[in-house]
């Protein structure tokens, strides 16, 4: 029936014994293939319009008949009534088969019932998280007209917090009234970690790590993170505090302090600084679905940079000119849209951000840096065995000094490695001088295409195949898609109890002198920042 064969018949089974087995045979006659004929609706209508009521359904006149559409389209129509307060609208499909022209007419009968108002919203299961932290995520309140769309969005916002392993909304009618109660049940998950250990990655060498993080301090929804890395090629001390709903308002704020030391091939870089960020969701300023999931933030950051251990006989001229200390102070406005379903193991949704860092508020570095990032996850198949997910990550960055000075070395881009273009060693891509010495680009494009599939779902073991393309470009170079360097490969990912493990093998497609034919990429334990 889902493929248009509404007149298909199946004969009684015939059974034949063969040695130690039985053969059961069914004779199937498909008959003629039928298409959708007239699709109409009667009864209560959305805005008194049949067209508006039927808008968005899957059934379409002339297309192959699909019986499963009748049920799903009934829900589409009833959801429209639910969105405007009719919580228990009833929609039933009726069919009429026209054998002369092999079509099936469909008539949807709709009864919206009485409008429903929310009497009470009850929350259970939150042993740690405070009630107000949950309620402030609701876009529907007690006493309001019921809205199915708002209920679904409230559920999605709770799931996106990452505090709960399970969130359920159940709507129950109040007897002998026009009211409903909404029961919200949550099952809390772990929100804090404390770990000490050692790790290794091909990008950063041996790393000893201590991490303390809590995303829901005392059930208030505030976050604190401290990370200390001590390694052969990188040292980090990072402390951040974030409140996503200051005093239960829609304002967010965050403070971060950091010191990072990293070794490059021709120089060492140390960054010391602090930042303060405030944010606000656009949907509180503007009406419409387009504003949902979009946040605006403004960050002030001060960075003290030190470039050292430069070999004047074997380094690019820009690196030699950059040796010493410099200071940058500026503002970064940023827009972020986020619909990712699970921040820890995303399988659906997307996240986009666009920002513009502008320095010059003190310090001696004057530049701007525009940055656009995209993450997109699309589930191709899903089942008890896990999810087959297509993922695309894209980043485009463009920086330039206000005057004729070089774009500062501490902000320049050095692609390559496990979190960039796999198939090339870490921080080995980008422009070089005539002697092959890297000095980084002021602009870059990065593309990562992945197919992620489960291997042992219960153990958190997944496989991945990927294709990457990207490059960094110098100040006076135009970004050319034909100049992007490409790589492909495969790997394993495991969410182990000791931390995330990635083992990936990258193969360059645009080798130049010094590139290996295969790059093994490995990270374990400490996060790659």
C-alpha positions as semicolon CSV with decimal commas, in nm:
position;residue;x (nm);y (nm);z (nm)
1;X;0,000;0,000;0,000
2;X;0,292;0,237;0,059
3;X;0,399;0,197;-0,305
4;X;0,068;0,251;-0,481
5;X;-0,054;-0,108;-0,509
6;X;-0,387;-0,065;-0,331
7;X;-0,543;-0,362;-0,514
8;X;-0,265;-0,606;-0,428
9;X;-0,378;-0,953;-0,322
10;X;-0,202;-1,234;-0,140
11;X;-0,315;-1,594;-0,178
12;X;-0,346;-1,845;0,102
13;X;-0,017;-2,006;0,190
14;X;0,083;-2,336;0,032
15;X;0,304;-2,563;0,237
16;X;0,545;-2,814;0,089
17;X;0,762;-3,052;0,285
18;X;1,120;-3,092;0,162
19;X;1,334;-3,340;0,353
20;X;1,374;-3,189;0,702
21;X;1,219;-2,849;0,625
22;X;0,895;-2,683;0,520
23;X;0,863;-2,442;0,227
24;X;0,583;-2,186;0,268
25;X;0,480;-2,008;-0,052
26;X;0,260;-1,702;-0,097
27;X;0,140;-1,587;-0,439
28;X;0,134;-1,208;-0,457
29;X;-0,049;-1,012;-0,725
30;X;0,042;-0,643;-0,723
31;X;-0,233;-0,526;-0,952
32;X;-0,229;-0,175;-1,097
33;X;-0,027;0,108;-0,948
34;X;-0,245;0,388;-0,809
35;X;-0,176;0,757;-0,761
36;X;-0,325;1,020;-0,534
37;X;-0,638;1,180;-0,681
38;X;-0,828;1,469;-0,526
39;X;-0,713;1,566;-0,175
40;X;-0,972;1,764;0,020
41;X;-1,067;1,853;0,377
42;X;-1,398;1,910;0,549
43;X;-1,507;2,023;0,894
44;X;-1,306;2,275;1,094
45;X;-1,041;2,463;0,897
46;X;-0,731;2,666;0,976
47;X;-0,815;3,033;0,908
48;X;-1,127;2,907;0,728
49;X;-0,899;2,802;0,442
50;X;-0,874;2,449;0,296
51;X;-0,542;2,542;0,137
52;X;-0,396;2,659;0,469
53;X;-0,526;2,348;0,643
54;X;-0,366;2,113;0,389
55;X;-0,043;2,309;0,353
56;X;0,260;2,101;0,446
57;X;0,112;1,752;0,402
58;X;0,307;1,485;0,212
59;X;0,023;1,355;-0,005
60;X;0,014;1,525;-0,344
61;X;-0,224;1,480;-0,635
62;X;-0,058;1,281;-0,914
63;X;0,210;1,127;-0,694
64;X;0,226;0,752;-0,622
65;X;-0,021;0,662;-0,348
66;X;0,137;0,599;-0,007
67;X;-0,089;0,475;0,271
68;X;0,153;0,581;0,546
69;X;0,100;0,944;0,441
70;X;-0,261;0,923;0,559
71;X;-0,154;0,882;0,920
72;X;0,136;1,126;0,912
73;X;-0,069;1,392;0,731
74;X;-0,348;1,356;0,986
75;X;-0,093;1,444;1,253
76;X;0,029;1,741;1,047
77;X;-0,323;1,884;1,037
78;X;-0,402;1,810;1,402
79;X;-0,071;1,970;1,505
80;X;-0,181;2,291;1,334
81;X;-0,492;2,300;1,551
82;X;-0,279;2,213;1,853
83;X;-0,057;2,513;1,783
84;X;-0,354;2,750;1,820
85;X;-0,493;2,602;2,139
86;X;-0,695;2,296;2,035
87;X;-0,498;2,033;2,223
88;X;-0,721;1,738;2,132
89;X;-0,820;1,802;1,771
90;X;-0,925;1,489;1,582
91;X;-0,846;1,435;1,213
92;X;-0,949;1,118;1,028
93;X;-0,871;1,032;0,662
94;X;-1,121;0,867;0,429
95;X;-1,029;0,716;0,092
96;X;-1,219;0,651;-0,228
97;X;-1,063;0,420;-0,487
98;X;-1,126;0,506;-0,854
99;X;-1,048;0,190;-1,049
100;X;-1,115;0,343;-1,390
101;X;-0,824;0,587;-1,369
102;X;-0,620;0,416;-1,093
103;X;-0,641;0,703;-0,843
104;X;-0,728;0,731;-0,475
105;X;-0,918;1,036;-0,352
106;X;-0,850;1,140;0,008
107;X;-1,087;1,335;0,233
108;X;-0,962;1,455;0,572
109;X;-1,238;1,518;0,827
110;X;-1,127;1,751;1,106
111;X;-1,284;1,836;1,441
112;X;-1,089;2,086;1,646
113;X;-1,290;2,054;1,966
114;X;-1,276;2,317;2,237
115;X;-0,971;2,539;2,305
116;X;-0,764;2,432;2,604
117;X;-0,581;2,641;2,861
118;X;-0,291;2,528;3,075
119;X;-0,391;2,492;3,439
120;X;-0,068;2,361;3,584
121;X;0,281;2,251;3,479
122;X;0,428;1,990;3,713
123;X;0,796;1,890;3,712
124;X;0,929;1,561;3,847
125;X;1,267;1,389;3,852
126;X;1,481;1,698;3,913
127;X;1,661;1,592;4,229
128;X;1,946;1,836;4,166
129;X;1,834;2,098;3,915
130;X;1,623;2,375;4,068
131;X;1,265;2,415;3,946
132;X;1,324;2,770;3,826
133;X;1,618;2,657;3,609
134;X;1,379;2,424;3,426
135;X;1,079;2,660;3,418
136;X;1,276;2,949;3,273
137;X;1,333;2,740;2,959
138;X;0,959;2,705;2,898
139;X;0,816;2,925;2,624
140;X;0,466;2,843;2,748
141;X;0,329;2,931;3,091
142;X;0,045;2,836;3,322
143;X;-0,280;3,013;3,235
144;X;-0,191;3,049;2,867
145;X;-0,373;2,903;2,571
146;X;-0,222;2,565;2,489
147;X;0,026;2,553;2,199
148;X;0,169;2,228;2,070
149;X;0,454;2,408;1,896
150;X;0,554;2,586;2,216
151;X;0,544;2,260;2,409
152;X;0,776;2,096;2,155
153;X;1,014;2,391;2,165
154;X;1,020;2,388;2,545
155;X;1,115;2,020;2,535
156;X;1,390;2,087;2,280
157;X;1,534;2,371;2,490
158;X;1,548;2,148;2,798
159;X;1,721;1,870;2,604
160;X;1,974;2,116;2,465
161;X;2,091;2,212;2,815
162;X;2,275;1,882;2,845
163;X;2,165;1,833;3,208
164;X;1,918;1,553;3,143
165;X;1,940;1,207;2,990
166;X;1,566;1,204;2,923
167;X;1,292;1,468;2,897
168;X;0,921;1,385;2,860
169;X;0,615;1,611;2,826
170;X;0,268;1,460;2,880
171;X;-0,055;1,656;2,834
172;X;-0,352;1,546;3,045
173;X;-0,705;1,692;3,020
174;X;-0,862;1,824;3,341
175;X;-1,206;1,656;3,377
176;X;-1,513;1,873;3,318
177;X;-1,315;2,181;3,216
178;X;-1,141;2,350;2,924
179;X;-0,801;2,307;3,092
180;X;-0,505;2,071;3,066
181;X;-0,215;1,985;3,293
182;X;0,134;1,931;3,154
183;X;0,353;1,680;3,335
184;X;0,725;1,730;3,271
185;X;0,942;1,436;3,370
186;X;1,322;1,454;3,356
187;X;1,597;1,206;3,430
188;X;1,911;1,386;3,534
189;X;2,252;1,293;3,399
190;X;2,605;1,370;3,505
191;X;2,704;1,735;3,458
192;X;3,039;1,747;3,636
193;X;3,380;1,592;3,579
194;X;3,708;1,578;3,764
195;X;3,995;1,407;3,591
196;X;4,370;1,384;3,611
197;X;4,575;1,194;3,364
198;X;4,808;1,182;3,072
199;X;4,735;1,193;2,704
200;X;4,903;1,207;2,370
201;X;4,821;1,355;2,033
202;X;5,011;1,392;1,711
203;X;4,934;1,766;1,726
204;X;5,056;1,836;2,080
205;X;5,279;1,549;2,187
206;X;5,268;1,411;2,543
207;X;5,025;1,599;2,766
208;X;4,949;1,581;3,138
209;X;4,604;1,710;3,213
210;X;4,388;1,814;3,507
211;X;4,030;1,915;3,439
212;X;3,751;2,026;3,669
213;X;3,418;2,115;3,515
214;X;3,061;2,152;3,633
215;X;2,786;2,263;3,396
216;X;2,513;2,289;3,658
217;X;2,660;2,418;3,984
218;X;2,429;2,330;4,275
219;X;2,147;2,296;4,023
220;X;2,161;2,667;3,930
221;X;2,261;2,619;3,566
222;X;2,588;2,809;3,610
223;X;2,906;2,663;3,463
224;X;3,268;2,660;3,572
225;X;3,562;2,501;3,392
226;X;3,929;2,479;3,481
227;X;4,180;2,310;3,256
228;X;4,553;2,269;3,313
229;X;4,772;2,107;3,046
230;X;5,145;2,051;3,084
231;X;5,314;1,895;2,783
232;X;5,609;1,876;2,553
233;X;5,469;2,114;2,291
234;X;5,184;2,290;2,472
235;X;5,108;2,430;2,818
236;X;4,766;2,570;2,908
237;X;4,596;2,717;3,212
238;X;4,235;2,811;3,139
239;X;3,962;2,917;3,384
240;X;3,612;3,011;3,272
241;X;3,285;3,090;3,451
242;X;2,956;3,121;3,264
243;X;2,600;3,205;3,367
244;X;2,355;3,140;3,082
245;X;2,061;3,313;3,257
246;X;2,180;3,590;3,491
247;X;1,930;3,626;3,779
248;X;1,678;3,424;3,573
249;X;1,677;3,692;3,301
250;X;1,762;3,621;2,938
251;X;2,102;3,787;2,976
252;X;2,407;3,561;2,978
253;X;2,758;3,647;3,094
254;X;3,095;3,479;3,110
255;X;3,450;3,546;3,225
256;X;3,760;3,359;3,113
257;X;4,127;3,381;3,209
258;X;4,399;3,200;3,016
259;X;4,768;3,140;2,964
260;X;4,875;2,923;2,669
261;X;5,223;2,829;2,549
262;X;5,270;2,647;2,220
263;X;5,576;2,540;2,021
264;X;5,585;2,593;1,645
265;X;5,862;2,474;1,417
266;X;6,037;2,813;1,391
267;X;5,916;2,994;1,704
268;X;5,735;2,968;2,038
269;X;5,414;3,155;2,117
270;X;5,279;3,254;2,460
271;X;4,939;3,415;2,511
272;X;4,813;3,560;2,838
273;X;4,476;3,725;2,862
274;X;4,124;3,763;2,988
275;X;3,780;3,806;2,835
276;X;3,434;3,913;2,943
277;X;3,123;3,824;2,742
278;X;2,756;3,924;2,761
279;X;2,479;3,780;2,543
280;X;2,108;3,792;2,472
281;X;1,874;3,577;2,255
282;X;1,727;3,751;1,950
283;X;1,383;3,591;1,994
284;X;1,331;3,819;2,294
285;X;1,366;4,120;2,062
286;X;1,192;3,993;1,749
287;X;0,886;3,784;1,679
288;X;0,891;3,494;1,437
289;X;1,041;3,150;1,408
290;X;1,341;3,295;1,221
291;X;1,472;3,451;1,544
292;X;1,455;3,128;1,746
293;X;1,784;2,964;1,844
294;X;1,985;3,277;1,755
295;X;2,193;3,449;2,024
296;X;2,390;3,772;2,010
297;X;2,697;3,821;2,226
298;X;2,959;4,089;2,275
299;X;3,302;4,003;2,410
300;X;3,584;4,222;2,535
301;X;3,923;4,053;2,534
302;X;4,275;4,157;2,625
303;X;4,566;3,944;2,502
304;X;4,937;3,980;2,577
305;X;5,141;3,792;2,317
306;X;5,506;3,688;2,334
307;X;5,693;3,545;2,031
308;X;6,026;3,391;2,129
309;X;6,294;3,136;2,039
310;X;6,315;3,264;1,681
311;X;6,617;3,153;1,476
312;X;6,710;3,455;1,261
313;X;6,900;3,226;1,024
314;X;6,611;2,984;0,967
315;X;6,275;3,162;0,996
316;X;6,048;3,357;0,766
317;X;6,103;3,736;0,763
318;X;5,755;3,796;0,910
319;X;5,837;3,565;1,202
320;X;6,166;3,747;1,263
321;X;5,988;4,084;1,259
322;X;5,728;3,952;1,506
323;X;5,974;3,848;1,778
324;X;5,899;4,015;2,109
325;X;5,582;4,113;2,290
326;X;5,263;4,280;2,171
327;X;4,921;4,356;2,315
328;X;4,575;4,341;2,163
329;X;4,258;4,482;2,317
330;X;3,923;4,479;2,143
331;X;3,557;4,389;2,107
332;X;3,403;4,092;1,927
333;X;3,031;4,096;1,838
334;X;2,901;3,751;1,751
335;X;2,581;3,590;1,627
336;X;2,526;3,219;1,696
337;X;2,248;2,990;1,579
338;X;2,232;2,647;1,741
339;X;1,985;2,362;1,677
340;X;2,217;2,066;1,755
341;X;2,022;1,798;1,939
342;X;2,294;1,676;2,172
343;X;2,607;1,875;2,255
344;X;2,804;1,563;2,354
345;X;2,709;1,327;2,070
346;X;2,536;1,527;1,796
347;X;2,335;1,332;1,540
348;X;2,105;1,605;1,404
349;X;2,088;1,982;1,379
350;X;2,337;2,252;1,302
351;X;2,535;2,534;1,455
352;X;2,648;2,851;1,281
353;X;2,838;3,148;1,418
354;X;2,970;3,469;1,268
355;X;3,195;3,708;1,456
356;X;3,409;4,016;1,398
357;X;3,703;4,080;1,631
358;X;3,805;4,448;1,625
359;X;4,110;4,563;1,821
360;X;4,242;4,911;1,889
361;X;4,097;4,984;2,235
362;X;4,444;5,014;2,381
363;X;4,734;4,786;2,306
364;X;4,963;4,815;2,006
365;X;4,795;4,571;1,765
366;X;4,530;4,716;1,534
367;X;4,347;4,462;1,321
368;X;4,012;4,302;1,251
369;X;3,932;3,932;1,214
370;X;3,605;3,804;1,065
371;X;3,520;3,441;1,133
372;X;3,234;3,219;1,015
373;X;3,186;2,862;1,139
374;X;2,933;2,598;1,049
375;X;2,861;2,253;1,190
376;X;2,588;2,045;1,031
377;X;2,471;1,694;1,126
378;X;2,218;1,497;0,928
379;X;2,100;1,146;1,028
380;X;2,081;0,926;0,719
381;X;1,967;0,611;0,899
382;X;1,868;0,540;1,257
383;X;1,786;0,226;1,453
384;X;1,862;0,021;1,761
385;X;2,209;-0,034;1,616
386;X;2,283;0,341;1,628
387;X;2,288;0,631;1,385
388;X;2,450;0,676;1,045
389;X;2,530;1,047;1,038
390;X;2,663;1,277;0,766
391;X;2,855;1,570;0,914
392;X;2,994;1,884;0,753
393;X;3,213;2,140;0,925
394;X;3,315;2,460;0,753
395;X;3,520;2,757;0,865
396;X;3,608;3,076;0,679
397;X;3,830;3,339;0,841
398;X;3,964;3,671;0,713
399;X;4,198;3,902;0,902
400;X;4,365;4,228;0,810
401;X;4,554;4,507;0,986
402;X;4,405;4,855;0,980
403;X;4,729;5,000;0,848
404;X;5,005;4,855;0,630
405;X;5,150;4,641;0,909
406;X;5,157;4,263;0,894
407;X;4,857;4,078;1,029
408;X;4,990;3,971;1,373
409;X;5,164;3,636;1,394
410;X;4,979;3,524;1,708
411;X;4,647;3,542;1,519
412;X;4,767;3,384;1,193
413;X;4,639;3,047;1,072
414;X;4,846;2,729;1,044
415;X;4,614;2,453;0,914
416;X;4,690;2,084;0,925
417;X;4,637;1,817;1,185
418;X;4,357;1,624;1,349
419;X;4,125;1,921;1,397
420;X;4,196;2,080;1,061
421;X;4,299;1,924;0,728
422;X;4,379;1,562;0,804
423;X;4,641;1,413;0,573
424;X;4,889;1,689;0,657
425;X;5,091;1,721;0,975
426;X;4,979;1,968;1,240
427;X;5,047;2,334;1,161
428;X;5,240;2,262;0,838
429;X;5,003;2,419;0,584
430;X;4,969;2,779;0,472
431;X;5,204;3,024;0,303
432;X;5,583;2,982;0,321
433;X;5,880;3,194;0,219
434;X;6,121;3,097;-0,057
435;X;6,306;2,867;0,184
436;X;5,994;2,678;0,287
437;X;5,958;2,844;0,629
438;X;5,598;2,877;0,747
439;X;5,458;3,205;0,873
440;X;5,084;3,142;0,866
441;X;4,800;3,296;0,672
442;X;4,576;3,591;0,746
443;X;4,279;3,410;0,592
444;X;4,171;3,048;0,564
445;X;3,905;2,808;0,440
446;X;3,850;2,471;0,608
447;X;3,603;2,200;0,499
448;X;3,553;1,866;0,674
449;X;3,305;1,613;0,535
450;X;3,242;1,301;0,744
451;X;3,032;0,988;0,747
452;X;3,004;0,863;1,105
453;X;2,873;0,513;1,168
454;X;2,837;0,289;1,475
455;X;3,062;-0,010;1,530
456;X;2,978;-0,108;1,887
457;X;2,706;0,137;1,990
458;X;2,677;0,028;2,353
459;X;3,051;0,080;2,400
460;X;3,050;0,417;2,224
461;X;3,278;0,291;1,945
462;X;3,224;0,456;1,608
463;X;3,391;0,461;1,271
464;X;3,440;0,756;1,039
465;X;3,541;0,816;0,679
466;X;3,626;1,172;0,578
467;X;3,724;1,413;0,304
468;X;3,889;1,746;0,389
469;X;3,977;2,050;0,182
470;X;4,132;2,375;0,297
471;X;4,425;2,612;0,302
472;X;4,550;2,936;0,458
473;X;4,644;3,236;0,243
474;X;4,881;3,531;0,282
475;X;4,781;3,896;0,321
476;X;4,822;3,974;-0,049
477;X;4,674;3,645;-0,176
478;X;4,318;3,602;-0,293
479;X;4,125;3,301;-0,166
480;X;4,106;3,057;-0,458
481;X;3,901;2,739;-0,430
482;X;4,135;2,576;-0,680
483;X;4,424;2,625;-0,437
484;X;4,260;2,431;-0,156
485;X;4,461;2,127;-0,054
486;X;4,264;1,808;-0,011
487;X;4,289;1,487;0,187
488;X;4,081;1,181;0,265
489;X;4,091;0,903;0,519
490;X;3,922;0,692;0,780
491;X;3,937;0,633;1,154
492;X;3,793;0,520;1,485
493;X;3,639;0,719;1,769
494;X;3,574;0,591;2,118
495;X;3,417;0,771;2,410
496;X;3,626;0,584;2,665
497;X;3,588;0,625;3,044
498;X;3,927;0,801;3,048
499;X;3,841;1,048;2,776
500;X;3,774;1,068;2,403
501;X;3,999;0,866;2,175
502;X;4,050;0,937;1,806
503;X;4,265;0,731;1,570
504;X;4,253;0,855;1,212
505;X;4,459;0,796;0,901
506;X;4,481;1,081;0,650
507;X;4,606;1,064;0,292
508;X;4,702;1,390;0,114
509;X;4,580;1,449;-0,239
510;X;4,793;1,759;-0,301
511;X;5,139;1,668;-0,176
512;X;5,426;1,911;-0,186
513;X;5,787;1,860;-0,082
514;X;5,804;1,736;0,275
515;X;5,452;1,593;0,294
516;X;5,415;1,230;0,393
517;X;5,205;0,991;0,185
518;X;5,002;0,905;0,495
519;X;4,962;1,083;0,826
520;X;4,856;0,895;1,139
521;X;4,647;1,118;1,364
522;X;4,594;1,016;1,723
523;X;4,458;1,186;2,031
524;X;4,368;1,042;2,367
525;X;4,288;1,178;2,709
526;X;4,347;1,550;2,702
527;X;4,117;1,766;2,491
528;X;4,250;1,931;2,179
529;X;4,197;2,308;2,206
